[in-house]
Tab-separated table of C-alpha atoms in Angstrom:
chain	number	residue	atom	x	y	z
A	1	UNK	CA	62.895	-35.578	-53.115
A	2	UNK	CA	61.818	-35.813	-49.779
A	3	UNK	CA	61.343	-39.410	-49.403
A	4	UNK	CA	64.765	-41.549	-49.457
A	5	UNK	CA	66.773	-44.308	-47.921
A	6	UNK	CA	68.307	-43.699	-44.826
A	7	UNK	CA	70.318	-46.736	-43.905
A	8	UNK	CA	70.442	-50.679	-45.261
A	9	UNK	CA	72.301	-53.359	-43.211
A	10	UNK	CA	73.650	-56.635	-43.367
A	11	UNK	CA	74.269	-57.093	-39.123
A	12	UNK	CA	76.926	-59.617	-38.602
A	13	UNK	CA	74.835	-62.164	-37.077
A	14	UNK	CA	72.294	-61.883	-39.828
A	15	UNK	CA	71.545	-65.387	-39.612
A	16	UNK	CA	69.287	-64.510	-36.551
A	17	UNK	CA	69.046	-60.905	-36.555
A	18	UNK	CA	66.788	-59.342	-39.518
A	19	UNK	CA	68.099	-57.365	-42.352
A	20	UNK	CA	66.272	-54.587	-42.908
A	21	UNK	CA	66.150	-50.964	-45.146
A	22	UNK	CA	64.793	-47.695	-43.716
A	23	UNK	CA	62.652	-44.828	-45.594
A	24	UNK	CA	62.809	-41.269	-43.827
A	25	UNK	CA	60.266	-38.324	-45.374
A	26	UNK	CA	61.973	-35.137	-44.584
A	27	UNK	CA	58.827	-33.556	-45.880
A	28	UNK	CA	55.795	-31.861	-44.121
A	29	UNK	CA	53.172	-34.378	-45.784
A	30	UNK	CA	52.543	-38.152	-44.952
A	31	UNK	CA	53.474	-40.452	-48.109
A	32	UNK	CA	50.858	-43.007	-49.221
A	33	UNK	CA	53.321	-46.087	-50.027
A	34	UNK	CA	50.498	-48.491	-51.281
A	35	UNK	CA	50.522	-45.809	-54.769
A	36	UNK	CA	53.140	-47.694	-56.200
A	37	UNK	CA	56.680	-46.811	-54.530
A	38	UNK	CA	58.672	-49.820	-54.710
A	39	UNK	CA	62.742	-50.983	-53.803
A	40	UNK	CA	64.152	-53.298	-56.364
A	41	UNK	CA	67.820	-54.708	-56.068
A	42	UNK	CA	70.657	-55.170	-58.191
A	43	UNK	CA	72.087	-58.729	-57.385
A	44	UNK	CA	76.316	-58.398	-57.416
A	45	UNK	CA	77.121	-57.602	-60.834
A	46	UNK	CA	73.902	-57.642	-62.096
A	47	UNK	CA	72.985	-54.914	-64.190
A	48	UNK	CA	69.225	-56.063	-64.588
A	49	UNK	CA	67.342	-55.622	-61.093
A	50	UNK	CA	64.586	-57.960	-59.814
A	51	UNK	CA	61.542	-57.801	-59.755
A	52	UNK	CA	60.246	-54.329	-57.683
A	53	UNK	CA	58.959	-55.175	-54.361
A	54	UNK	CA	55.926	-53.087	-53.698
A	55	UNK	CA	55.519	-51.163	-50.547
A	56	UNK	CA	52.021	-50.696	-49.137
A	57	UNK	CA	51.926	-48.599	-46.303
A	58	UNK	CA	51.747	-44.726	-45.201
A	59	UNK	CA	55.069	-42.966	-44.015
A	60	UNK	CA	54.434	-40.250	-41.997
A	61	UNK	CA	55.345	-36.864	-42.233
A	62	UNK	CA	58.934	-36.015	-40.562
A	63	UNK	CA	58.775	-40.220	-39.866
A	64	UNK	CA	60.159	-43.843	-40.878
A	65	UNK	CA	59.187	-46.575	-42.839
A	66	UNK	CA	61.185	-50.056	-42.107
A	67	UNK	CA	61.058	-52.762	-44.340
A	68	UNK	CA	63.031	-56.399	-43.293
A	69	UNK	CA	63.394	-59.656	-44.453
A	70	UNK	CA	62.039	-61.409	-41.550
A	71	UNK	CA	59.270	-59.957	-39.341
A	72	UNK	CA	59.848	-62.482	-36.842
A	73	UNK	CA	63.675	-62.029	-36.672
A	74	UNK	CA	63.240	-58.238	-36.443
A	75	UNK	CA	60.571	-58.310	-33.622
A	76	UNK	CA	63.234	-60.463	-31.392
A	77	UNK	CA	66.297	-58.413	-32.216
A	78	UNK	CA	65.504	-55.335	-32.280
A	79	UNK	CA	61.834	-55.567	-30.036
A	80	UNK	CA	59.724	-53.284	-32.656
A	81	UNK	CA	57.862	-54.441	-35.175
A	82	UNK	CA	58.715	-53.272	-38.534
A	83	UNK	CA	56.771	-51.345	-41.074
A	84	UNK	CA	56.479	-54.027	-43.775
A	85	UNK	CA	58.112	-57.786	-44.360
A	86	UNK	CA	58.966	-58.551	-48.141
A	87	UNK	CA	60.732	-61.816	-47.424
A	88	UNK	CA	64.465	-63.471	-48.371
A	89	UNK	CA	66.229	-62.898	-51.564
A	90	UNK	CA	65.094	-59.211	-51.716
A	91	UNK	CA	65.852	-55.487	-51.383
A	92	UNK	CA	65.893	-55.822	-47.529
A	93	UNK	CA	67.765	-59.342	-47.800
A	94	UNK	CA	70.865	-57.624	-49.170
A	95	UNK	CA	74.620	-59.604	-48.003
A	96	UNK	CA	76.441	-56.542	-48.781
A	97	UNK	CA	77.420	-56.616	-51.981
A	98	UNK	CA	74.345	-55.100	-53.889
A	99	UNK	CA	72.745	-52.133	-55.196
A	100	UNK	CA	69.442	-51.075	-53.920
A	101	UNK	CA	67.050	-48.380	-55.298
A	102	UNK	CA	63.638	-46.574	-54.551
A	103	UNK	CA	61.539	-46.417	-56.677
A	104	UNK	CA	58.562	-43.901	-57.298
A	105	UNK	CA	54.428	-44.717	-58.702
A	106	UNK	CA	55.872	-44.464	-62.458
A	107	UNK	CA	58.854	-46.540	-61.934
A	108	UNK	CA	61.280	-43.724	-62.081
A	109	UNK	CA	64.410	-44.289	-59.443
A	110	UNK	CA	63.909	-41.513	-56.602
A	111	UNK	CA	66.985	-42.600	-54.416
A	112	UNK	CA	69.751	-45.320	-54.682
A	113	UNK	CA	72.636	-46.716	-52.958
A	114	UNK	CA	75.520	-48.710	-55.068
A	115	UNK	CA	76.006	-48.339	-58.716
A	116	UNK	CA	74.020	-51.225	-61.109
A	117	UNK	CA	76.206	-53.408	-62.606
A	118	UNK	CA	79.282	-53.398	-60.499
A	119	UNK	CA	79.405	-55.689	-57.662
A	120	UNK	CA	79.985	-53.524	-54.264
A	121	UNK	CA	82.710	-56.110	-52.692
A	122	UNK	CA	85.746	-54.056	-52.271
A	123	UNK	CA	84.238	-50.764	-53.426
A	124	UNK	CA	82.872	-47.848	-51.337
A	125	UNK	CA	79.375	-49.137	-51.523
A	126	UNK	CA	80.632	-52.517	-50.013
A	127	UNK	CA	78.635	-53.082	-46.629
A	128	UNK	CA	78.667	-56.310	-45.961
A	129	UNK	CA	77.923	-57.525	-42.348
A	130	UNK	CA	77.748	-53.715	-41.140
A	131	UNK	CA	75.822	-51.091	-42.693
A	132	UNK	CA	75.564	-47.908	-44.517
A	133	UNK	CA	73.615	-44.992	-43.414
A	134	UNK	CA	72.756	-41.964	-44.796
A	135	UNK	CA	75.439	-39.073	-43.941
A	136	UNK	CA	73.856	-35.995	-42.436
A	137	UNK	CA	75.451	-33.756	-45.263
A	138	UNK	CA	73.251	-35.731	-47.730
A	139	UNK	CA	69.168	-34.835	-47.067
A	140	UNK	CA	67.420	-35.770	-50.008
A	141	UNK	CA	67.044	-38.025	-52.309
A	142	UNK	CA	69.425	-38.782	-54.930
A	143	UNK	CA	69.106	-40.843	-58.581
A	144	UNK	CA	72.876	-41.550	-58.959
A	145	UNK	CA	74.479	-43.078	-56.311
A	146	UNK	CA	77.229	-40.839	-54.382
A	147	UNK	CA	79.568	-42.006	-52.296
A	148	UNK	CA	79.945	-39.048	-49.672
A	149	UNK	CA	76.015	-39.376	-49.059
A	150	UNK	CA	77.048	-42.573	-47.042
A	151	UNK	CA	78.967	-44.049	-43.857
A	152	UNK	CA	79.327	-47.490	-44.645
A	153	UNK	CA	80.593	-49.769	-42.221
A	154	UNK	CA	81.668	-53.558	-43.069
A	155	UNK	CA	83.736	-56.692	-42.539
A	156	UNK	CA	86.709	-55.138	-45.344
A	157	UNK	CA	87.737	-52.636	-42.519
A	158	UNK	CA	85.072	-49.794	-43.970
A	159	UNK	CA	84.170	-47.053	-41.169
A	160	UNK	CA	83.693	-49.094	-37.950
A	161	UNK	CA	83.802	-52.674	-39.331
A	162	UNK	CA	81.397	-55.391	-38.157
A	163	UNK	CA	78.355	-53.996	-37.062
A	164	UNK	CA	76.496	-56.581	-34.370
A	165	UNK	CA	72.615	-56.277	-34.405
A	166	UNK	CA	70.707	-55.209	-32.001
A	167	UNK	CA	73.639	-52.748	-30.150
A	168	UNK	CA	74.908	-51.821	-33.716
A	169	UNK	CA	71.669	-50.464	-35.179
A	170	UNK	CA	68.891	-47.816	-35.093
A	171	UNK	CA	66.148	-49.115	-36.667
A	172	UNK	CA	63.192	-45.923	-37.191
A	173	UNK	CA	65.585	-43.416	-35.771
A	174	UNK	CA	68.468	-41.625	-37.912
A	175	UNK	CA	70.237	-38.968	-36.163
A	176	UNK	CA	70.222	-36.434	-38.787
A	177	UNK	CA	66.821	-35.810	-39.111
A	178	UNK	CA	65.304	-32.846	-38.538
A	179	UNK	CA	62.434	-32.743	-35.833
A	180	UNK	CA	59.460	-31.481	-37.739
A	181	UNK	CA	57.311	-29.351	-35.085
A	182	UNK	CA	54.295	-27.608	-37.379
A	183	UNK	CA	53.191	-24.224	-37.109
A	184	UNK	CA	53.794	-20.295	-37.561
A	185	UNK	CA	57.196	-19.734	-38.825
A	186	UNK	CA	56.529	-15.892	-39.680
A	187	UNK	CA	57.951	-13.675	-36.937
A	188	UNK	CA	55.705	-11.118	-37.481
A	189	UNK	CA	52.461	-13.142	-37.141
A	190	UNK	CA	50.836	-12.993	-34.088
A	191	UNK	CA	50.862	-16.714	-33.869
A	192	UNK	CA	54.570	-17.139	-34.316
A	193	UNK	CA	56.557	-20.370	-32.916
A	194	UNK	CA	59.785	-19.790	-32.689
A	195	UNK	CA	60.216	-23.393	-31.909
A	196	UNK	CA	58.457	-24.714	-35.356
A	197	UNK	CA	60.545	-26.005	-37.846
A	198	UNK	CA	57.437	-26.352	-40.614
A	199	UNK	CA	54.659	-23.608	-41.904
């Protein structure tokens, strides 16, 4: 459960700003992507996802993992380039109103925001042109989507409202993470760090 979504958008000027969905491991190993972990997406009321979009590359320990709809777009809005492109009409193409999920090597949801089969317009998992990212009081993964893991922000008057891309958004950055700084955490060891946050 250390691997999970930390914030999806939908920016207000998403015609020329990229959509995008961001992975955070909270845990102390780097993630090999390319096994099999996929994000599929839940259309409006759809309660049959599409087809899983595979992810294929390694997420660091304590790091981020972006995935957008447009590399191009992304690169000129936000001036990084993102971890993977999976193209329109996907999990990181989402207007708002859908329900997006990671998924783990066997298929098996690990994390999801919205709830399959209800369409998010008007509902606490409605995000449209804003965004919702993870709430620091939620810091691992979870298979059944909970509202108070989230601040969602959107055009309905959610949160903050409109969120504008690039100002709006933190792409690989969330500020609840914790800084993972290896080594001793045993006060009695002669090695001790009293600044390390991992064994």
């Amino acid at each position: 459960n250390t691997l999970f979504i930390t914030e999806i958008t939908d920016p207000q000027n998403s015609s020329t700003a990229g959509r995008y969905v961001e992975l955070y491991n909270a845990g102390t190993q780097d993630i090999d992507l390319s096994t099999g972990y996929s994000l599929i997406r839940w259309t409006n009321a759809s309660s049959s996802p599409q087809t899983p979009k595979f992810l294929t590359g390694i997420i660091p320990a304590g790091g981020f993992y972006v995935v957008c709809n447009s590399e191009s777009k992304f690169l000129a809005t936000y001036g990084l380039m993102p971890s993977q492109s999976i193209g329109t009409g996907g999990p990181a193409d989402s207007n708002g109103d859908d329900n997006i999920a990671l998924q783990d090597p066997n298929g098996v949801i690990l994390d999801i925001f919205g709830v399959p089969g209800v369409d998010g317009s008007g509902t606490p998992h409605e995000f449209e042109d804003g965004r919702a990212e993870r709430a620091c009081s939620s810091t691992s993964a979870s298979s059944t989507w909970q509202a108070g893991d989230w601040n969602v922000d959107n055009d309905s008057g959610g949160g903050d409202g409109p969120q504008y891309a690039p100002a709006d958004f933190d792409p690989f950055a969330w500020s609840c993470a914790v800084q993972l700084v290896l080594g001793c955490t045993d006060p009695t060891a002669n090695n001790y760090d009293p600044a390390a946050t991992s064994d």
